[in-house]
Amino acid sequence: AGGDWPTLVNATSPLTLAVEPACGSIDASNFSEIIGQHRPDESAESGTRSLIDIGDDVLGPLWRLEIAGRRMERPLSPRSMSAVTLESETRSASPVPSREPEDEHVNVQVEALAATIEYDPPFYSGTMKVPPESFTLFYGHEKNAQRINLANADEDELVHLFDACDPATFGRNKENVFDETYRKARKMDTSNFQCAFDAERLGLVNIACGNLTFGESWLKIVKAELYKLNVYGPGSFFKPHKDTPRGKDMFGSLVVTFPTVHEGGELVLRHKEKEEVLNFAAWLREESEPCVAYAAFFSDVEHEVLEVKSGYRVTLTYNLYLEDGPEPDPRLPFPVRALVPRSEQQFGEMLVKLLDDPTFLPEGGTLGFDLEHQYPIETPRFEGWLSASKNRFTPLLRILKGNDAMVLRAFRHQSIQPFLMAVYDLDGVKMMFHDFLYIGRGIDSYHEDPFDVMVEYGAIIIDNKDAAIYWANLPEVEETVVWVTKPTNANQRLSTYAAFGNEVEQNHLYGDLCLIVRVGPPGNRQSSKRVDPKWGRGRI
Ligand SMILES: O=C(O)CCC(=O)C(=O)O
Ligand SMILES: [Fe+2]
């Protein structure tokens, strides 16, 4: 059978399930073959509902289930199928195992640590005075080159530039699409223009990026690669999106706006429920000398260009990369970071205080931090490539941003080595895993249950207190994570990250990750053995 699968709506008696088709009528013969004996339901309108007596040796295909108000949309393995029948037998019993009382003490301690982490803006913006010759732009196709001075261009010149550009596309679900309800603007590729403005040579890259903080950034140099020239006429806009990661070392974008007369076209940046509206047009109007306005932001910052009300808005966009710098000269003193995030000192001090406190995790334990930023994850080249031992997120430790890098540095300073994990929520059972997994990668949607695959490859069960009632054999918690900052997005399917970008890119996706830190008992915090899960309480 193809198309929509039926919905399982009720479990009436131990071995009877009621099933509703997602659309159309039920082909009853199909059910009896697959999961059990079909029996018409006299109480329901004909053709809409069926009862099925389940045999002992059921094999589940892909089902959409709704049991006791909970929806489950995933491949149903024999294990969860038997859980369904079992659940209806024991419905009155409490499905959640009894739990120890919350460990309030450790919660209070980690809350004090979390409170030292201050807001670290994921962008940096301003205006910058540049030499007059920087405003010259040559553009055009083949022999029809034109010249324009972007510091004093008139409307006709800007219309000509606008017309010379191509309509701008954007990436949606692995395709480059042209859709003027989403992005109404013009762009020009670097092969068709030459601008005297050079963000690197003018020092703008250093100014803008020096204020964004990274992991081990003193070992790195920032490279700005010119990406596009964008021209927005009256009525142009670009709806919210994140810039597509083009390579694992791309960490952000730089937008430079020229002082062409325009109104509107504000750049809106959003990250973690915070929003910032940058009105470049107004900033530039206030300057008495020719300036550009700029914003450098991390790639996982959602941004949008509001409608241009009048005039023409001209921008250059750059992709920002981290490149390895020269090896530090061992004879010189170890380089000092120019900029330390404000919270680094407070956090470091609180951390030392906690690690020295004999009442803090007296047997050791595992701390978890939700990362504030997303990072580009290289997508595997072929299906099913998973490893039980290799943590595919380790290379990302070098490019952590902002507070994520700050937390990593603080632990490393105490000789404690955090690592990265993705947290999954499978029907209320939370696990951490060292790789990404989605249908077509690791799991075969028809036969395999993601849970089974992840356990086989070494996923660690960290929480079961929200487990759905149909887990027959509730997996035991193997390691309790005390969350300093709680994960907000548990991963279900990686593919959802690819939805919108400014260009198609299939090799890297953004993923949500957590920094996990195993700390030893007082006096030996550096030992990182996994601790008995009865310690501490998970706080997802
Ligand atoms: O032109 C701008 O201000 C931003 C353009 C942008 O977001 C992009 O090209 O991805
Ligand atoms: Fe963008």
Coordinates of C-alpha atoms and ligand atoms in Angstrom, one line a residue:
A1 CA 0.0 0.0 0.0
G2 CA 1.3 3.5 -0.8
G3 CA 0.2 7.0 0.1
D4 CA -1.2 7.9 3.4
W5 CA -1.1 5.3 6.2
P6 CA -4.0 4.9 8.6
T7 CA -4.1 6.4 12.0
L8 CA -4.4 4.2 15.0
V9 CA -7.0 5.9 17.1
N10 CA -7.7 3.7 20.0
A11 CA -6.7 0.6 21.9
T12 CA -9.9 -0.9 23.2
S13 CA -8.9 -4.2 24.7
P14 CA -5.6 -5.8 25.2
L15 CA -5.2 -7.1 21.7
T16 CA -7.5 -4.9 19.7
L17 CA -6.7 -1.6 18.1
A18 CA -9.0 0.8 16.3
V19 CA -7.6 2.2 13.1
E20 CA -8.7 5.1 10.9
P21 CA -7.4 5.7 7.4
A22 CA -5.5 9.0 6.9
C23 CA -7.6 9.4 3.7
G24 CA -9.9 7.2 1.7
S25 CA -11.2 3.9 2.9
I26 CA -9.4 1.2 4.6
D27 CA -8.3 -1.8 2.6
A28 CA -9.1 -4.2 5.4
S29 CA -7.3 -7.2 3.8
N30 CA -4.1 -5.2 4.0
F31 CA -4.3 -4.8 7.7
S32 CA -5.1 -8.4 8.5
E33 CA -2.0 -9.4 6.5
I34 CA 0.3 -6.9 8.2
I35 CA -0.7 -6.7 11.8
G36 CA -3.6 -8.9 12.6
Q37 CA -7.2 -9.9 12.1
H38 CA -9.5 -7.2 10.7
R39 CA -12.9 -6.8 12.3
P40 CA -15.5 -4.1 11.3
D41 CA -16.4 -1.7 14.1
E42 CA -20.1 -1.6 14.4
S43 CA -20.1 1.6 16.5
A44 CA -18.3 3.7 13.8
E45 CA -19.6 5.0 10.5
S46 CA -19.0 2.5 7.9
G47 CA -15.7 2.7 6.1
T48 CA -14.0 5.1 8.5
R49 CA -12.9 2.9 11.3
S50 CA -11.6 -0.7 11.7
L51 CA -10.7 -2.9 14.6
I52 CA -7.8 -5.1 14.4
D53 CA -7.0 -8.1 16.5
I54 CA -3.3 -8.2 16.7
G55 CA -1.4 -11.4 16.5
D56 CA 1.6 -12.3 18.6
D57 CA 4.2 -11.9 15.9
V58 CA 3.3 -8.5 14.6
L59 CA 5.7 -6.5 12.4
G60 CA 5.0 -2.9 12.2
P61 CA 5.3 -0.8 9.0
L62 CA 5.3 3.0 9.1
W63 CA 2.3 4.1 11.2
R64 CA 0.9 7.2 12.5
L65 CA -0.4 6.5 16.0
E66 CA -2.5 8.4 18.4
I67 CA -3.0 6.8 21.7
A68 CA -4.4 8.5 24.7
G69 CA -4.0 11.9 23.0
R70 CA -0.4 11.4 22.1
R71 CA 0.6 11.4 18.5
M72 CA 3.4 9.3 17.3
E73 CA 4.7 9.7 13.8
R74 CA 7.6 7.4 13.1
P75 CA 8.4 3.9 12.0
L76 CA 6.8 1.5 14.5
S77 CA 9.0 -1.3 15.4
P78 CA 7.9 -4.6 16.8
R79 CA 9.1 -3.3 20.2
S80 CA 6.8 -0.3 20.3
M81 CA 4.0 -2.2 18.7
S82 CA 4.0 -4.7 21.6
A83 CA 4.2 -1.7 23.9
V84 CA 0.9 -0.4 22.4
T85 CA -0.9 -3.6 23.3
L86 CA 0.7 -3.8 26.7
E87 CA -0.3 -0.2 27.5
S88 CA -4.0 -0.9 27.1
E89 CA -3.7 -3.7 29.6
T90 CA -2.1 -1.6 32.2
R91 CA -3.6 1.7 31.5
S92 CA -4.6 2.4 35.1
A93 CA -1.2 1.8 36.5
S94 CA 1.2 4.8 36.6
P95 CA 3.3 4.6 33.4
V96 CA 6.1 6.7 34.8
P97 CA 8.5 4.9 37.2
S98 CA 8.7 6.4 40.7
R99 CA 11.5 8.9 40.9
E100 CA 13.8 10.2 43.6
P101 CA 13.1 13.7 44.9
E102 CA 14.7 16.5 42.9
D103 CA 18.2 17.2 44.0
E104 CA 17.5 20.8 44.8
H105 CA 21.0 21.5 46.1
V106 CA 22.8 20.8 42.8
N107 CA 20.1 22.8 40.9
V108 CA 20.7 25.8 43.0
Q109 CA 24.5 25.4 42.5
V110 CA 24.3 25.2 38.7
E111 CA 21.8 28.0 38.6
A112 CA 24.4 30.2 40.2
L113 CA 26.8 29.2 37.5
A114 CA 24.3 29.8 34.7
A115 CA 23.5 33.3 36.1
T116 CA 27.1 34.4 35.4
I117 CA 26.6 33.9 31.6
E118 CA 25.7 37.2 30.2
Y119 CA 24.2 38.1 26.9
D120 CA 26.9 38.1 24.3
P121 CA 25.5 39.8 21.1
P122 CA 25.9 37.5 18.1
F123 CA 26.6 40.5 15.8
Y124 CA 28.6 43.7 15.6
S125 CA 27.5 46.8 13.6
G126 CA 28.3 50.4 13.0
T127 CA 29.4 53.0 10.5
M128 CA 32.9 53.5 9.2
K129 CA 34.4 56.5 7.3
V130 CA 36.2 55.3 4.2
P131 CA 38.4 57.1 1.6
P132 CA 36.4 58.7 -1.3
E133 CA 37.9 56.5 -4.0
S134 CA 36.4 53.4 -2.2
F135 CA 33.0 54.3 -3.5
T136 CA 33.8 53.6 -7.1
L137 CA 32.0 50.6 -8.6
F138 CA 32.6 49.2 -12.1
Y139 CA 29.9 46.8 -13.3
G140 CA 28.3 45.3 -16.3
H141 CA 28.3 42.3 -18.6
E142 CA 31.0 41.7 -21.2
K143 CA 31.9 45.0 -23.1
N144 CA 29.2 47.1 -21.5
A145 CA 31.0 48.2 -18.4
Q146 CA 29.7 51.2 -16.4
R147 CA 31.1 53.2 -13.6
I148 CA 29.2 54.6 -10.7
N149 CA 30.2 56.5 -7.5
L150 CA 28.1 55.1 -4.7
A151 CA 28.7 58.2 -2.5
N152 CA 26.8 60.5 -4.8
A153 CA 24.9 58.4 -7.3
D154 CA 21.8 59.9 -8.8
E155 CA 18.5 58.1 -9.3
D156 CA 19.2 57.4 -13.1
E157 CA 22.5 55.8 -12.3
L158 CA 21.0 53.6 -9.6
V159 CA 18.2 52.5 -11.9
H160 CA 20.8 51.5 -14.4
L161 CA 22.7 49.5 -11.8
F162 CA 19.4 47.9 -10.6
D163 CA 18.5 46.9 -14.2
A164 CA 22.0 45.4 -14.8
C165 CA 21.5 43.0 -11.9
D166 CA 19.8 39.6 -12.0
P167 CA 16.7 38.8 -10.0
A168 CA 17.9 37.2 -6.7
T169 CA 17.1 33.6 -5.9
F170 CA 17.4 31.9 -2.6
G171 CA 17.7 28.3 -1.3
R172 CA 14.7 26.4 -0.2
N173 CA 14.8 22.7 0.5
K174 CA 17.9 22.0 -1.6
E175 CA 16.8 24.0 -4.6
N176 CA 17.6 27.5 -5.7
V177 CA 14.2 29.2 -6.2
F178 CA 13.0 32.5 -7.5
D179 CA 10.1 33.7 -5.4
E180 CA 9.3 37.4 -5.1
T181 CA 7.1 36.9 -2.1
Y182 CA 10.2 35.7 -0.2
R183 CA 13.1 37.7 -1.7
K184 CA 12.4 40.6 -4.0
A185 CA 15.8 42.1 -4.8
R186 CA 18.5 42.2 -7.4
K187 CA 22.0 40.8 -7.2
M188 CA 25.2 40.7 -9.2
D189 CA 27.8 38.0 -9.0
T190 CA 31.4 38.9 -8.4
S191 CA 32.3 38.1 -12.0
N192 CA 30.3 41.1 -13.2
F193 CA 31.5 43.9 -10.9
Q194 CA 34.6 45.4 -9.4
C195 CA 34.4 47.6 -6.4
A196 CA 37.2 49.7 -5.0
F197 CA 35.9 49.1 -1.5
D198 CA 38.0 46.4 0.1
A199 CA 36.7 45.4 3.5
E200 CA 39.9 43.5 4.5
R201 CA 42.3 46.2 3.4
L202 CA 40.3 49.0 5.0
G203 CA 40.4 47.1 8.3
L204 CA 36.7 46.7 8.5
V205 CA 37.0 42.9 8.8
N206 CA 39.2 43.3 11.8
I207 CA 37.0 45.9 13.4
A208 CA 33.7 44.0 12.8
C209 CA 35.0 40.6 13.7
G210 CA 37.3 41.5 16.5
N211 CA 34.2 42.1 18.5
L212 CA 32.7 38.7 17.8
T213 CA 34.4 36.2 20.1
F214 CA 35.4 32.7 19.1
G215 CA 37.0 29.6 20.5
E216 CA 40.7 29.6 20.0
S217 CA 40.6 32.6 17.7
W218 CA 44.1 33.8 18.3
L219 CA 45.2 30.7 16.3
K220 CA 43.0 31.9 13.5
I221 CA 42.7 34.7 11.0
V222 CA 39.5 35.9 9.6
K223 CA 39.1 35.8 5.9
A224 CA 36.3 37.8 4.2
E225 CA 35.3 36.5 0.8
L226 CA 33.3 38.9 -1.3
Y227 CA 30.0 37.1 -2.1
K228 CA 27.4 39.4 -3.9
L229 CA 26.4 42.9 -4.8
N230 CA 22.7 43.4 -3.8
V231 CA 20.5 46.2 -5.0
Y232 CA 17.1 46.8 -3.5
G233 CA 14.7 49.2 -5.2
P234 CA 11.5 50.6 -3.9
G235 CA 9.4 47.7 -2.6
S236 CA 12.4 45.3 -2.4
F237 CA 12.9 43.1 0.6
F238 CA 14.3 39.7 1.8
K239 CA 12.3 37.7 4.2
P240 CA 13.8 36.0 7.3
H241 CA 16.5 33.4 6.6
K242 CA 19.8 32.2 7.8
D243 CA 22.8 32.3 5.5
T244 CA 23.6 28.9 4.1
P245 CA 26.9 27.5 5.5
R246 CA 29.4 27.3 2.6
G247 CA 32.0 25.1 4.2
K248 CA 32.7 24.1 7.8
D249 CA 35.0 27.1 8.6
M250 CA 32.4 29.7 7.5
F251 CA 31.3 31.3 10.7
G252 CA 29.4 34.4 9.7
S253 CA 28.4 37.1 7.2
L254 CA 29.4 40.7 6.7
V255 CA 26.9 43.2 5.1
V256 CA 28.2 46.6 4.0
T257 CA 25.7 49.3 2.9
F258 CA 26.7 52.3 0.8
P259 CA 25.4 55.8 1.3
T260 CA 23.0 55.8 -1.6
V261 CA 19.8 57.8 -0.8
H262 CA 17.1 55.4 0.5
E263 CA 14.5 54.9 3.2
G264 CA 13.5 51.7 4.8
G265 CA 15.4 48.4 4.1
E266 CA 16.3 48.0 7.8
L267 CA 18.3 44.8 8.5
V268 CA 16.6 42.9 11.3
L269 CA 18.7 40.3 13.2
R270 CA 17.1 37.7 15.5
H271 CA 18.8 35.2 17.7
K272 CA 17.5 33.3 20.8
E273 CA 14.3 35.5 21.1
K274 CA 16.3 38.7 20.9
E275 CA 15.7 41.1 18.0
E276 CA 17.7 44.0 16.7
V277 CA 16.7 46.4 14.0
L278 CA 19.6 48.1 12.2
N279 CA 18.5 51.2 10.3
F280 CA 21.5 51.7 8.0
A281 CA 19.7 54.4 6.0
A282 CA 19.2 56.6 9.1
W283 CA 22.7 56.0 10.3
L284 CA 24.2 57.0 7.0
R285 CA 22.0 60.1 6.8
E286 CA 23.4 61.3 10.1
E287 CA 27.0 61.1 9.0
S288 CA 28.5 64.3 7.6
E289 CA 31.3 62.5 5.8
P290 CA 30.9 59.6 3.3
C291 CA 30.6 56.4 5.3
V292 CA 29.5 52.8 4.9
A293 CA 27.3 51.1 7.5
Y294 CA 28.0 47.5 8.3
A295 CA 27.0 44.5 10.3
A296 CA 28.9 41.3 10.9
F297 CA 26.9 38.4 12.4
F298 CA 27.3 34.8 13.1
S299 CA 25.7 32.6 10.4
D300 CA 23.1 31.1 12.7
V301 CA 21.6 34.5 13.2
E302 CA 18.3 34.8 11.4
H303 CA 18.0 38.0 9.5
E304 CA 15.7 39.9 7.2
V305 CA 15.7 43.0 5.0
L306 CA 12.5 45.0 5.5
E307 CA 10.9 46.7 2.5
V308 CA 12.7 49.6 1.0
K309 CA 10.3 52.5 1.0
S310 CA 12.1 54.8 -1.5
G311 CA 15.4 55.1 -3.2
Y312 CA 18.0 52.3 -3.8
R313 CA 19.8 50.3 -1.1
V314 CA 23.1 48.9 -2.3
T315 CA 25.0 46.3 -0.3
L316 CA 28.0 44.1 -0.6
T317 CA 27.9 40.8 1.3
Y318 CA 30.9 38.8 2.4
N319 CA 31.2 35.2 3.7
L320 CA 33.4 35.2 6.8
Y321 CA 35.8 32.2 7.3
L322 CA 38.3 31.3 9.9
E323 CA 41.7 30.2 8.6
D324 CA 44.6 28.7 10.5
G325 CA 47.0 31.5 11.3
P326 CA 50.8 31.0 11.4
E327 CA 52.1 28.6 14.1
P328 CA 52.8 30.7 17.3
D329 CA 56.5 31.3 17.8
P330 CA 57.4 29.1 20.9
R331 CA 60.0 31.7 22.0
L332 CA 57.4 34.4 22.4
P333 CA 55.0 34.6 25.3
F334 CA 51.7 32.8 24.7
P335 CA 49.4 35.2 22.9
V336 CA 46.8 37.0 25.0
R337 CA 43.3 37.4 23.8
A338 CA 42.5 41.0 22.9
L339 CA 38.9 40.7 23.8
V340 CA 37.6 38.5 26.6
P341 CA 33.8 38.3 26.8
R342 CA 32.5 40.2 29.8
S343 CA 31.1 37.1 31.5
E344 CA 34.3 35.0 31.1
Q345 CA 35.8 36.2 34.4
Q346 CA 32.6 35.8 36.4
F347 CA 31.9 32.4 35.0
G348 CA 35.5 31.2 35.6
E349 CA 35.4 32.3 39.2
M350 CA 32.0 30.7 39.9
L351 CA 33.2 27.5 38.2
V352 CA 36.3 27.3 40.4
K353 CA 34.1 28.0 43.5
L354 CA 31.8 25.1 42.6
L355 CA 34.6 22.7 41.7
D356 CA 36.2 23.4 45.1
D357 CA 32.9 22.9 46.9
P358 CA 32.8 19.4 48.4
T359 CA 29.0 19.5 48.4
F360 CA 28.9 20.1 44.6
L361 CA 28.4 16.7 42.9
P362 CA 30.2 14.8 45.7
E363 CA 30.5 11.7 43.6
G364 CA 31.2 13.6 40.4
G365 CA 28.7 14.0 37.7
T366 CA 27.8 15.2 34.2
L367 CA 27.0 18.9 33.4
G368 CA 25.3 20.0 30.2
F369 CA 25.2 23.3 28.4
D370 CA 22.9 24.1 25.6
L371 CA 24.9 25.8 22.9
E372 CA 23.8 29.3 22.1
H373 CA 24.8 29.0 18.5
Q374 CA 24.3 26.5 15.7
Y375 CA 27.2 25.1 13.8
P376 CA 27.6 23.7 10.3
I377 CA 27.7 20.0 10.3
E378 CA 29.1 18.2 7.4
T379 CA 26.5 15.9 6.0
P380 CA 27.7 12.3 5.3
R381 CA 28.4 11.4 1.7
F382 CA 26.6 8.1 1.7
E383 CA 23.9 6.5 3.7
G384 CA 24.3 4.6 6.8
W385 CA 27.7 5.8 7.7
L386 CA 27.8 5.9 11.4
S387 CA 30.5 5.0 13.8
A388 CA 30.1 3.7 17.4
S389 CA 33.2 5.5 18.6
K390 CA 34.0 8.6 16.5
N391 CA 32.5 11.8 17.7
R392 CA 31.8 13.7 14.5
F393 CA 31.3 16.9 16.4
T394 CA 34.8 17.2 17.8
P395 CA 36.2 19.4 15.0
L396 CA 33.6 22.0 15.9
L397 CA 35.2 22.6 19.3
R398 CA 37.7 24.8 17.5
I399 CA 35.2 27.1 16.0
L400 CA 32.7 27.6 18.9
K401 CA 31.4 31.1 19.1
G402 CA 30.6 33.6 21.8
N403 CA 29.5 32.2 25.1
D404 CA 29.8 28.6 23.8
A405 CA 33.6 29.2 23.4
M406 CA 33.7 30.9 26.8
V407 CA 32.3 27.9 28.6
L408 CA 34.7 25.6 26.8
R409 CA 37.7 27.7 27.7
A410 CA 36.7 28.0 31.3
F411 CA 36.6 24.2 31.7
R412 CA 39.8 23.7 29.8
H413 CA 41.4 26.2 32.0
Q414 CA 40.6 23.7 34.9
S415 CA 42.1 20.9 32.7
I416 CA 38.6 19.4 32.2
Q417 CA 37.8 18.5 28.6
P418 CA 34.2 19.0 27.5
F419 CA 32.8 17.3 24.4
L420 CA 29.9 17.9 22.0
M421 CA 26.7 15.8 21.7
A422 CA 23.4 16.1 20.0
V423 CA 20.4 15.5 22.3
Y424 CA 17.5 13.5 20.9
D425 CA 14.0 13.1 22.2
L426 CA 12.4 9.9 21.0
D427 CA 8.9 9.8 22.4
G428 CA 10.0 11.4 25.7
V429 CA 13.1 9.3 26.1
K430 CA 16.1 11.6 25.9
M431 CA 19.4 10.4 24.7
M432 CA 22.7 12.0 23.8
F433 CA 24.5 10.8 20.7
H434 CA 27.8 11.7 19.0
D435 CA 26.5 11.9 15.5
F436 CA 23.5 13.0 13.5
L437 CA 20.9 10.5 12.4
Y438 CA 17.9 10.8 10.2
I439 CA 15.9 8.7 7.8
G440 CA 18.2 7.7 4.9
R441 CA 21.2 8.1 7.2
G442 CA 21.6 5.3 9.7
I443 CA 17.9 4.4 9.8
D444 CA 15.8 2.8 7.2
S445 CA 12.4 4.3 7.6
Y446 CA 10.6 1.0 7.0
H447 CA 12.2 -1.5 9.2
E448 CA 14.3 0.2 11.8
D449 CA 13.5 2.2 14.9
P450 CA 15.8 5.2 15.4
F451 CA 16.0 4.2 19.1
D452 CA 17.4 0.8 18.3
V453 CA 19.9 2.2 15.8
M454 CA 21.1 4.8 18.2
V455 CA 21.5 2.4 21.1
E456 CA 23.5 0.1 18.8
Y457 CA 25.9 2.9 18.0
G458 CA 26.4 3.9 21.5
A459 CA 23.8 6.6 22.3
I460 CA 23.5 7.3 26.0
I461 CA 20.0 7.5 27.7
I462 CA 20.0 10.6 29.8
D463 CA 16.4 11.0 30.8
N464 CA 13.1 9.0 30.8
K465 CA 10.8 11.0 33.0
D466 CA 8.6 12.2 30.1
A467 CA 8.6 8.9 28.3
A468 CA 5.4 8.2 26.4
I469 CA 3.2 5.6 28.1
Y470 CA 3.6 3.0 25.4
W471 CA 7.2 2.3 26.2
A472 CA 6.8 -1.3 27.4
N473 CA 10.3 -1.7 28.6
L474 CA 11.3 1.8 29.7
P475 CA 15.0 2.2 28.9
E476 CA 17.0 2.9 32.0
V477 CA 18.8 6.2 32.5
E478 CA 22.5 5.5 32.0
E479 CA 23.9 8.9 32.7
T480 CA 22.1 11.8 34.4
V481 CA 22.9 15.2 32.9
V482 CA 22.6 18.2 35.3
W483 CA 21.7 21.0 32.8
V484 CA 23.3 24.3 33.5
T485 CA 21.5 25.7 30.5
K486 CA 18.6 23.6 29.3
P487 CA 18.5 22.3 25.7
T488 CA 15.7 23.9 23.8
N489 CA 15.7 22.0 20.6
A490 CA 16.0 18.3 20.9
N491 CA 16.7 16.8 17.5
Q492 CA 14.2 14.7 15.8
R493 CA 15.4 14.9 12.2
L494 CA 18.4 16.8 11.0
S495 CA 16.8 17.4 7.6
T496 CA 14.5 20.1 9.1
Y497 CA 17.5 22.4 9.4
A498 CA 18.0 22.7 5.7
A499 CA 14.6 24.3 5.1
F500 CA 15.6 27.9 4.3
G501 CA 18.9 29.6 3.4
N502 CA 20.2 32.2 1.0
E503 CA 21.6 29.6 -1.3
V504 CA 21.5 25.9 -1.9
E505 CA 24.2 23.9 -0.1
Q506 CA 23.9 20.2 0.5
N507 CA 27.2 19.5 2.2
H508 CA 26.6 21.3 5.4
L509 CA 23.6 21.7 7.6
Y510 CA 23.1 23.6 10.9
G511 CA 22.6 21.4 13.9
D512 CA 21.7 22.1 17.6
L513 CA 24.3 20.7 19.9
C514 CA 25.1 20.6 23.6
L515 CA 28.4 20.8 25.4
I516 CA 28.8 17.9 27.9
V517 CA 31.3 18.0 30.7
R518 CA 32.0 15.0 33.0
V519 CA 33.5 16.1 36.2
G520 CA 35.1 13.9 38.8
P521 CA 34.5 14.0 42.6
P522 CA 35.9 16.8 44.7
G523 CA 39.7 16.8 44.8
N524 CA 39.8 14.9 41.5
R525 CA 37.5 16.9 39.2
Q526 CA 39.7 16.1 36.2
S527 CA 38.8 12.4 36.2
S528 CA 36.0 12.0 33.7
K529 CA 34.5 8.6 34.4
R530 CA 30.8 8.3 33.8
V531 CA 29.0 8.5 37.1
D532 CA 26.2 6.3 38.4
P533 CA 23.0 7.9 37.0
K534 CA 21.3 8.1 40.4
W535 CA 23.4 11.2 40.9
G536 CA 21.8 14.5 40.3
R537 CA 18.6 15.0 38.3
G538 CA 18.2 15.7 34.7
R539 CA 16.5 19.0 34.1
I540 CA 15.5 18.9 30.4
Ligands
LIG1 O1 21.5 43.0 1.8 C1 21.5 42.7 3.0 O2 21.4 43.6 3.8 C2 21.5 41.3 3.4 C3 21.5 40.3 2.3 C4 21.4 38.9 2.8 O3 20.9 38.7 3.8 C5 21.9 37.8 1.9 O4 22.3 38.1 0.8 O5 21.9 36.7 2.4
FE2 FE 21.4 36.7 4.3

